[in-house]
């Protein structure tokens, strides 16, 4: 399994703990709130809100909680102070790291992100230092039961998606971010079992991590960044064996 999907699965597994689940829910609701402030409360007319709702549902955020967040955000002044920022840097072994932040205090956010990189063998870089190594893509993880490669290829072609990849846990369908809503609606209409859906950053090349010490440093860095309340997503171009990953992140 590629590194970005492995990390997503680690986050999901860890968020099963009550405290972590509460923090994840808070981040997802913040995303919903800001999307409403930026584009209005109607998902059909607000692609960012539609995506935020989809991500919240995938994480089992209660529908009532989502609806209340939309209602609150529709009022004047709620959530208006938050801004989106992306920070870039390097982890152990020169691994490229991108950090999506949603914050009401940019100075606090950059200070905390910089400290986190420094504490875990990395460093915060300039804007653009690693973003050229990634492409933004829509990603759908779909259950493998009852499907083979030909079935998924047909879904890709008929939906207007770009490509797919089979991994141990699921099929992953990739699309241009602008086609995300169209592909999602197509899969829903076909009643495809979508395990998760998001817009993510896919690395063009990966750094293979083979020694346990580097792997442990990397996992500590990614986990520490993810623990930051302002951090929404973390992307990095790493790859390691499942066996090594289980040792350092199990």
mmCIF file of C-alpha atoms in Angstrom:
data_model
loop_
_atom_site.group_PDB
_atom_site.id
_atom_site.type_symbol
_atom_site.label_atom_id
_atom_site.label_comp_id
_atom_site.label_asym_id
_atom_site.label_seq_id
_atom_site.Cartn_x
_atom_site.Cartn_y
_atom_site.Cartn_z
ATOM 1 C CA UNK A 1 0.000 0.000 0.000
ATOM 2 C CA UNK A 2 1.355 3.447 -0.869
ATOM 3 C CA UNK A 3 2.470 5.737 1.937
ATOM 4 C CA UNK A 4 -0.324 8.301 1.787
ATOM 5 C CA UNK A 5 -2.961 5.562 2.013
ATOM 6 C CA UNK A 6 -1.078 3.822 4.814
ATOM 7 C CA UNK A 7 -0.998 7.060 6.794
ATOM 8 C CA UNK A 8 -4.714 7.633 6.216
ATOM 9 C CA UNK A 9 -5.445 4.165 7.587
ATOM 10 C CA UNK A 10 -3.210 4.762 10.611
ATOM 11 C CA UNK A 11 -5.151 7.972 11.355
ATOM 12 C CA UNK A 12 -8.461 6.135 11.091
ATOM 13 C CA UNK A 13 -7.265 3.341 13.386
ATOM 14 C CA UNK A 14 -5.934 5.754 15.997
ATOM 15 C CA UNK A 15 -9.060 7.906 15.850
ATOM 16 C CA UNK A 16 -11.073 4.947 17.131
ATOM 17 C CA UNK A 17 -9.889 6.015 20.589
ATOM 18 C CA UNK A 18 -12.384 8.388 22.209
ATOM 19 C CA UNK A 19 -10.003 11.320 22.691
ATOM 20 C CA UNK A 20 -8.600 11.090 19.190
ATOM 21 C CA UNK A 21 -12.064 10.660 17.707
ATOM 22 C CA UNK A 22 -13.209 13.832 19.461
ATOM 23 C CA UNK A 23 -10.260 15.759 18.036
ATOM 24 C CA UNK A 24 -10.902 14.399 14.531
ATOM 25 C CA UNK A 25 -14.585 15.326 14.769
ATOM 26 C CA UNK A 26 -13.633 18.869 15.806
ATOM 27 C CA UNK A 27 -11.337 19.238 12.805
ATOM 28 C CA UNK A 28 -13.971 17.954 10.403
ATOM 29 C CA UNK A 29 -16.651 20.243 11.831
ATOM 30 C CA UNK A 30 -14.245 23.177 11.528
ATOM 31 C CA UNK A 31 -13.883 22.297 7.834
ATOM 32 C CA UNK A 32 -17.676 22.290 7.442
ATOM 33 C CA UNK A 33 -17.994 25.624 9.243
ATOM 34 C CA UNK A 34 -15.414 27.402 7.102
ATOM 35 C CA UNK A 35 -16.832 25.923 3.891
ATOM 36 C CA UNK A 36 -20.248 27.382 4.781
ATOM 37 C CA UNK A 37 -18.742 30.803 5.485
ATOM 38 C CA UNK A 38 -16.827 30.744 2.201
ATOM 39 C CA UNK A 39 -19.524 29.419 -0.112
ATOM 40 C CA UNK A 40 -22.905 29.266 1.600
ATOM 41 C CA UNK A 41 -24.931 26.544 3.343
ATOM 42 C CA UNK A 42 -26.229 24.656 0.284
ATOM 43 C CA UNK A 43 -24.013 21.665 -0.594
ATOM 44 C CA UNK A 44 -25.327 21.516 -4.158
ATOM 45 C CA UNK A 45 -23.986 25.021 -4.762
ATOM 46 C CA UNK A 46 -20.848 24.694 -2.631
ATOM 47 C CA UNK A 47 -18.353 22.030 -3.701
ATOM 48 C CA UNK A 48 -16.112 22.612 -0.673
ATOM 49 C CA UNK A 49 -19.030 22.088 1.703
ATOM 50 C CA UNK A 50 -20.122 18.962 -0.136
ATOM 51 C CA UNK A 51 -16.620 17.530 0.240
ATOM 52 C CA UNK A 52 -16.428 18.533 3.920
ATOM 53 C CA UNK A 53 -19.766 16.823 4.622
ATOM 54 C CA UNK A 54 -18.629 13.706 2.757
ATOM 55 C CA UNK A 55 -15.407 13.509 4.796
ATOM 56 C CA UNK A 56 -17.329 14.005 8.034
ATOM 57 C CA UNK A 57 -19.772 11.236 7.156
ATOM 58 C CA UNK A 58 -16.913 8.898 6.226
ATOM 59 C CA UNK A 59 -15.535 9.462 9.743
ATOM 60 C CA UNK A 60 -18.960 8.704 11.274
ATOM 61 C CA UNK A 61 -19.624 12.229 12.502
ATOM 62 C CA UNK A 62 -23.348 12.201 13.447
ATOM 63 C CA UNK A 63 -25.584 13.832 10.842
ATOM 64 C CA UNK A 64 -27.193 15.959 13.545
ATOM 65 C CA UNK A 65 -23.771 17.345 14.495
ATOM 66 C CA UNK A 66 -23.069 18.245 10.867
ATOM 67 C CA UNK A 67 -26.468 19.913 10.434
ATOM 68 C CA UNK A 68 -26.009 21.976 13.596
ATOM 69 C CA UNK A 69 -22.577 23.119 12.418
ATOM 70 C CA UNK A 70 -24.048 24.250 9.096
ATOM 71 C CA UNK A 71 -26.842 26.108 10.876
ATOM 72 C CA UNK A 72 -24.430 27.854 13.252
ATOM 73 C CA UNK A 73 -22.053 28.784 10.452
ATOM 74 C CA UNK A 74 -24.904 30.355 8.484
ATOM 75 C CA UNK A 75 -25.149 33.072 11.166
ATOM 76 C CA UNK A 76 -23.147 36.270 11.059
ATOM 77 C CA UNK A 77 -19.584 36.223 12.340
ATOM 78 C CA UNK A 78 -19.274 32.481 13.046
ATOM 79 C CA UNK A 79 -16.062 30.924 11.778
ATOM 80 C CA UNK A 80 -15.136 34.006 9.749
ATOM 81 C CA UNK A 81 -11.674 34.344 11.344
ATOM 82 C CA UNK A 82 -10.344 31.015 10.064
ATOM 83 C CA UNK A 83 -8.014 30.915 7.072
ATOM 84 C CA UNK A 84 -6.473 28.109 5.047
ATOM 85 C CA UNK A 85 -2.683 27.855 4.913
ATOM 86 C CA UNK A 86 -0.383 25.150 3.544
ATOM 87 C CA UNK A 87 3.106 24.715 4.993
ATOM 88 C CA UNK A 88 5.881 22.722 3.346
ATOM 89 C CA UNK A 89 8.979 21.120 4.751
ATOM 90 C CA UNK A 90 11.227 18.106 5.049
ATOM 91 C CA UNK A 91 11.143 15.152 7.391
ATOM 92 C CA UNK A 92 13.805 12.561 8.198
ATOM 93 C CA UNK A 93 15.720 11.286 5.146
ATOM 94 C CA UNK A 94 14.622 14.367 3.174
ATOM 95 C CA UNK A 95 11.018 13.175 2.936
ATOM 96 C CA UNK A 96 8.756 15.891 1.506
ATOM 97 C CA UNK A 97 5.929 16.931 3.837
ATOM 98 C CA UNK A 98 2.929 19.180 3.175
ATOM 99 C CA UNK A 99 0.674 20.374 5.998
ATOM 100 C CA UNK A 100 -2.820 21.776 5.370
ATOM 101 C CA UNK A 101 -3.876 24.110 8.176
ATOM 102 C CA UNK A 102 -7.157 25.814 9.054
ATOM 103 C CA UNK A 103 -6.399 28.397 11.714
ATOM 104 C CA UNK A 104 -7.638 31.548 13.400
ATOM 105 C CA UNK A 105 -4.065 32.576 14.246
ATOM 106 C CA UNK A 106 -1.483 32.235 11.473
ATOM 107 C CA UNK A 107 1.445 33.242 13.709
ATOM 108 C CA UNK A 108 0.585 30.558 16.265
ATOM 109 C CA UNK A 109 0.112 27.958 13.547
ATOM 110 C CA UNK A 110 3.427 28.527 11.778
ATOM 111 C CA UNK A 111 5.285 28.650 15.106
ATOM 112 C CA UNK A 112 3.845 25.323 16.245
ATOM 113 C CA UNK A 113 4.402 23.636 12.883
ATOM 114 C CA UNK A 114 8.008 24.867 12.768
ATOM 115 C CA UNK A 115 8.665 23.589 16.306
ATOM 116 C CA UNK A 116 7.139 20.211 15.460
ATOM 117 C CA UNK A 117 9.370 19.768 12.422
ATOM 118 C CA UNK A 118 12.456 20.740 14.438
ATOM 119 C CA UNK A 119 11.651 18.378 17.330
ATOM 120 C CA UNK A 120 11.358 15.372 15.034
ATOM 121 C CA UNK A 121 14.349 15.596 12.731
ATOM 122 C CA UNK A 122 12.851 17.809 10.044
ATOM 123 C CA UNK A 123 12.639 21.444 9.082
ATOM 124 C CA UNK A 124 10.003 23.838 7.797
ATOM 125 C CA UNK A 125 10.783 25.066 4.279
ATOM 126 C CA UNK A 126 9.737 27.887 1.978
ATOM 127 C CA UNK A 127 6.471 27.908 0.058
ATOM 128 C CA UNK A 128 6.884 25.782 -3.063
ATOM 129 C CA UNK A 129 9.881 23.812 -1.819
ATOM 130 C CA UNK A 130 8.107 20.442 -2.059
ATOM 131 C CA UNK A 131 4.646 21.085 -3.535
ATOM 132 C CA UNK A 132 6.010 20.445 -7.035
ATOM 133 C CA UNK A 133 6.514 16.814 -5.994
ATOM 134 C CA UNK A 134 2.751 16.289 -5.521
ATOM 135 C CA UNK A 135 -0.415 16.453 -7.602
ATOM 136 C CA UNK A 136 -3.834 17.241 -6.128
ATOM 137 C CA UNK A 137 -6.289 14.446 -6.905
ATOM 138 C CA UNK A 138 -9.729 13.298 -5.898
ATOM 139 C CA UNK A 139 -9.536 9.836 -4.321
ATOM 140 C CA UNK A 140 -12.234 7.253 -3.668
ATOM 141 C CA UNK A 141 -11.513 4.053 -1.741
ATOM 142 C CA UNK A 142 -14.061 1.403 -2.716
ATOM 143 C CA UNK A 143 -14.650 -2.030 -1.216
ATOM 144 C CA UNK A 144 -13.187 -4.932 -3.184
ATOM 145 C CA UNK A 145 -15.982 -7.415 -2.513
ATOM 146 C CA UNK A 146 -17.636 -8.530 -5.745
ATOM 147 C CA UNK A 147 -15.358 -6.449 -7.973
ATOM 148 C CA UNK A 148 -12.385 -7.240 -10.185
ATOM 149 C CA UNK A 149 -10.053 -5.041 -12.228
ATOM 150 C CA UNK A 150 -12.364 -5.033 -15.250
ATOM 151 C CA UNK A 151 -15.318 -3.899 -13.134
ATOM 152 C CA UNK A 152 -13.341 -1.042 -11.630
ATOM 153 C CA UNK A 153 -11.928 -0.006 -15.008
ATOM 154 C CA UNK A 154 -15.491 0.232 -16.303
ATOM 155 C CA UNK A 155 -16.402 2.453 -13.347
ATOM 156 C CA UNK A 156 -13.405 4.674 -14.085
ATOM 157 C CA UNK A 157 -14.309 5.059 -17.754
ATOM 158 C CA UNK A 158 -18.041 5.562 -17.249
ATOM 159 C CA UNK A 159 -17.613 8.053 -14.402
ATOM 160 C CA UNK A 160 -14.996 10.172 -16.161
ATOM 161 C CA UNK A 161 -12.329 9.395 -13.558
ATOM 162 C CA UNK A 162 -8.655 9.179 -14.523
ATOM 163 C CA UNK A 163 -7.195 5.974 -13.129
ATOM 164 C CA UNK A 164 -7.372 3.341 -10.410
ATOM 165 C CA UNK A 165 -5.034 1.254 -8.304
ATOM 166 C CA UNK A 166 -5.633 -1.997 -6.453
ATOM 167 C CA UNK A 167 -4.158 -2.189 -2.967
ATOM 168 C CA UNK A 168 -4.523 -4.691 -0.147
ATOM 169 C CA UNK A 169 -7.434 -2.986 1.564
ATOM 170 C CA UNK A 170 -9.408 -1.483 -1.336
ATOM 171 C CA UNK A 171 -9.512 -0.240 -4.893
ATOM 172 C CA UNK A 172 -8.534 3.426 -5.155
ATOM 173 C CA UNK A 173 -10.079 5.513 -7.934
ATOM 174 C CA UNK A 174 -8.394 8.805 -8.829
ATOM 175 C CA UNK A 175 -9.890 11.824 -10.543
ATOM 176 C CA UNK A 176 -9.229 15.456 -11.323
ATOM 177 C CA UNK A 177 -10.341 17.540 -8.319
ATOM 178 C CA UNK A 178 -12.753 19.421 -10.560
ATOM 179 C CA UNK A 179 -14.542 16.155 -11.360
ATOM 180 C CA UNK A 180 -14.738 14.985 -7.744
ATOM 181 C CA UNK A 181 -18.447 15.727 -7.299
ATOM 182 C CA UNK A 182 -19.403 14.195 -10.632
ATOM 183 C CA UNK A 183 -17.526 10.963 -9.900
ATOM 184 C CA UNK A 184 -18.912 10.775 -6.361
ATOM 185 C CA UNK A 185 -22.471 11.184 -7.641
ATOM 186 C CA UNK A 186 -21.858 8.498 -10.274
ATOM 187 C CA UNK A 187 -20.563 6.003 -7.703
ATOM 188 C CA UNK A 188 -23.501 6.738 -5.406
ATOM 189 C CA UNK A 189 -25.953 6.202 -8.278
ATOM 190 C CA UNK A 190 -24.287 2.855 -9.062
ATOM 191 C CA UNK A 191 -24.497 1.972 -5.344
ATOM 192 C CA UNK A 192 -20.778 1.332 -5.175
ATOM 193 C CA UNK A 193 -19.571 0.762 -1.600
ATOM 194 C CA UNK A 194 -17.351 3.818 -1.091
ATOM 195 C CA UNK A 195 -15.223 3.399 2.040
ATOM 196 C CA UNK A 196 -13.845 6.931 1.983
ATOM 197 C CA UNK A 197 -13.562 9.889 -0.360
ATOM 198 C CA UNK A 198 -11.346 12.937 -0.251
ATOM 199 C CA UNK A 199 -9.245 15.367 -2.244
ATOM 200 C CA UNK A 200 -5.628 14.600 -1.438
ATOM 201 C CA UNK A 201 -2.050 15.180 -2.569
ATOM 202 C CA UNK A 202 -0.460 12.267 -4.436
ATOM 203 C CA UNK A 203 3.365 12.208 -4.663
ATOM 204 C CA UNK A 204 4.968 11.745 -8.079
ATOM 205 C CA UNK A 205 7.951 9.983 -6.504
ATOM 206 C CA UNK A 206 8.474 8.363 -3.110
ATOM 207 C CA UNK A 207 11.351 7.980 -0.678
ATOM 208 C CA UNK A 208 11.747 4.389 0.478
ATOM 209 C CA UNK A 209 12.299 4.103 4.219
ATOM 210 C CA UNK A 210 14.022 0.865 5.178
ATOM 211 C CA UNK A 211 15.584 1.363 8.614
ATOM 212 C CA UNK A 212 13.576 1.348 11.821
ATOM 213 C CA UNK A 213 15.152 4.457 13.342
ATOM 214 C CA UNK A 214 14.163 6.674 10.407
ATOM 215 C CA UNK A 215 10.717 5.090 10.291
ATOM 216 C CA UNK A 216 10.148 5.819 13.980
ATOM 217 C CA UNK A 217 11.225 9.458 13.563
ATOM 218 C CA UNK A 218 8.910 9.850 10.583
ATOM 219 C CA UNK A 219 5.901 8.388 12.393
ATOM 220 C CA UNK A 220 6.551 10.626 15.398
ATOM 221 C CA UNK A 221 6.692 13.680 13.125
ATOM 222 C CA UNK A 222 3.495 12.812 11.247
ATOM 223 C CA UNK A 223 1.658 11.971 14.473
ATOM 224 C CA UNK A 224 2.801 15.174 16.190
ATOM 225 C CA UNK A 225 1.674 17.296 13.246
ATOM 226 C CA UNK A 226 -1.663 15.507 13.179
ATOM 227 C CA UNK A 227 -2.151 16.154 16.907
ATOM 228 C CA UNK A 228 -2.106 19.915 16.271
ATOM 229 C CA UNK A 229 -5.686 21.220 16.409
ATOM 230 C CA UNK A 230 -5.032 23.584 13.485
ATOM 231 C CA UNK A 231 -3.729 20.847 11.180
ATOM 232 C CA UNK A 232 -6.341 19.340 8.864
ATOM 233 C CA UNK A 233 -4.236 17.066 6.652
ATOM 234 C CA UNK A 234 -0.625 15.912 6.394
ATOM 235 C CA UNK A 235 0.883 14.552 3.172
ATOM 236 C CA UNK A 236 4.339 13.028 2.719
ATOM 237 C CA UNK A 237 6.114 11.103 -0.041
ATOM 238 C CA UNK A 238 7.296 8.084 1.949
ATOM 239 C CA UNK A 239 7.060 4.355 1.368
ATOM 240 C CA UNK A 240 7.933 1.460 3.662
ATOM 241 C CA UNK A 241 7.116 -2.211 3.984
ATOM 242 C CA UNK A 242 3.988 -3.249 5.860
ATOM 243 C CA UNK A 243 6.170 -5.206 8.277
ATOM 244 C CA UNK A 244 8.243 -2.147 9.190
ATOM 245 C CA UNK A 245 5.134 0.010 9.438
ATOM 246 C CA UNK A 246 3.541 -2.388 11.918
ATOM 247 C CA UNK A 247 6.672 -2.218 14.071
ATOM 248 C CA UNK A 248 6.714 1.561 14.293
ATOM 249 C CA UNK A 249 3.026 2.461 14.120
ATOM 250 C CA UNK A 250 1.196 -0.645 15.294
#
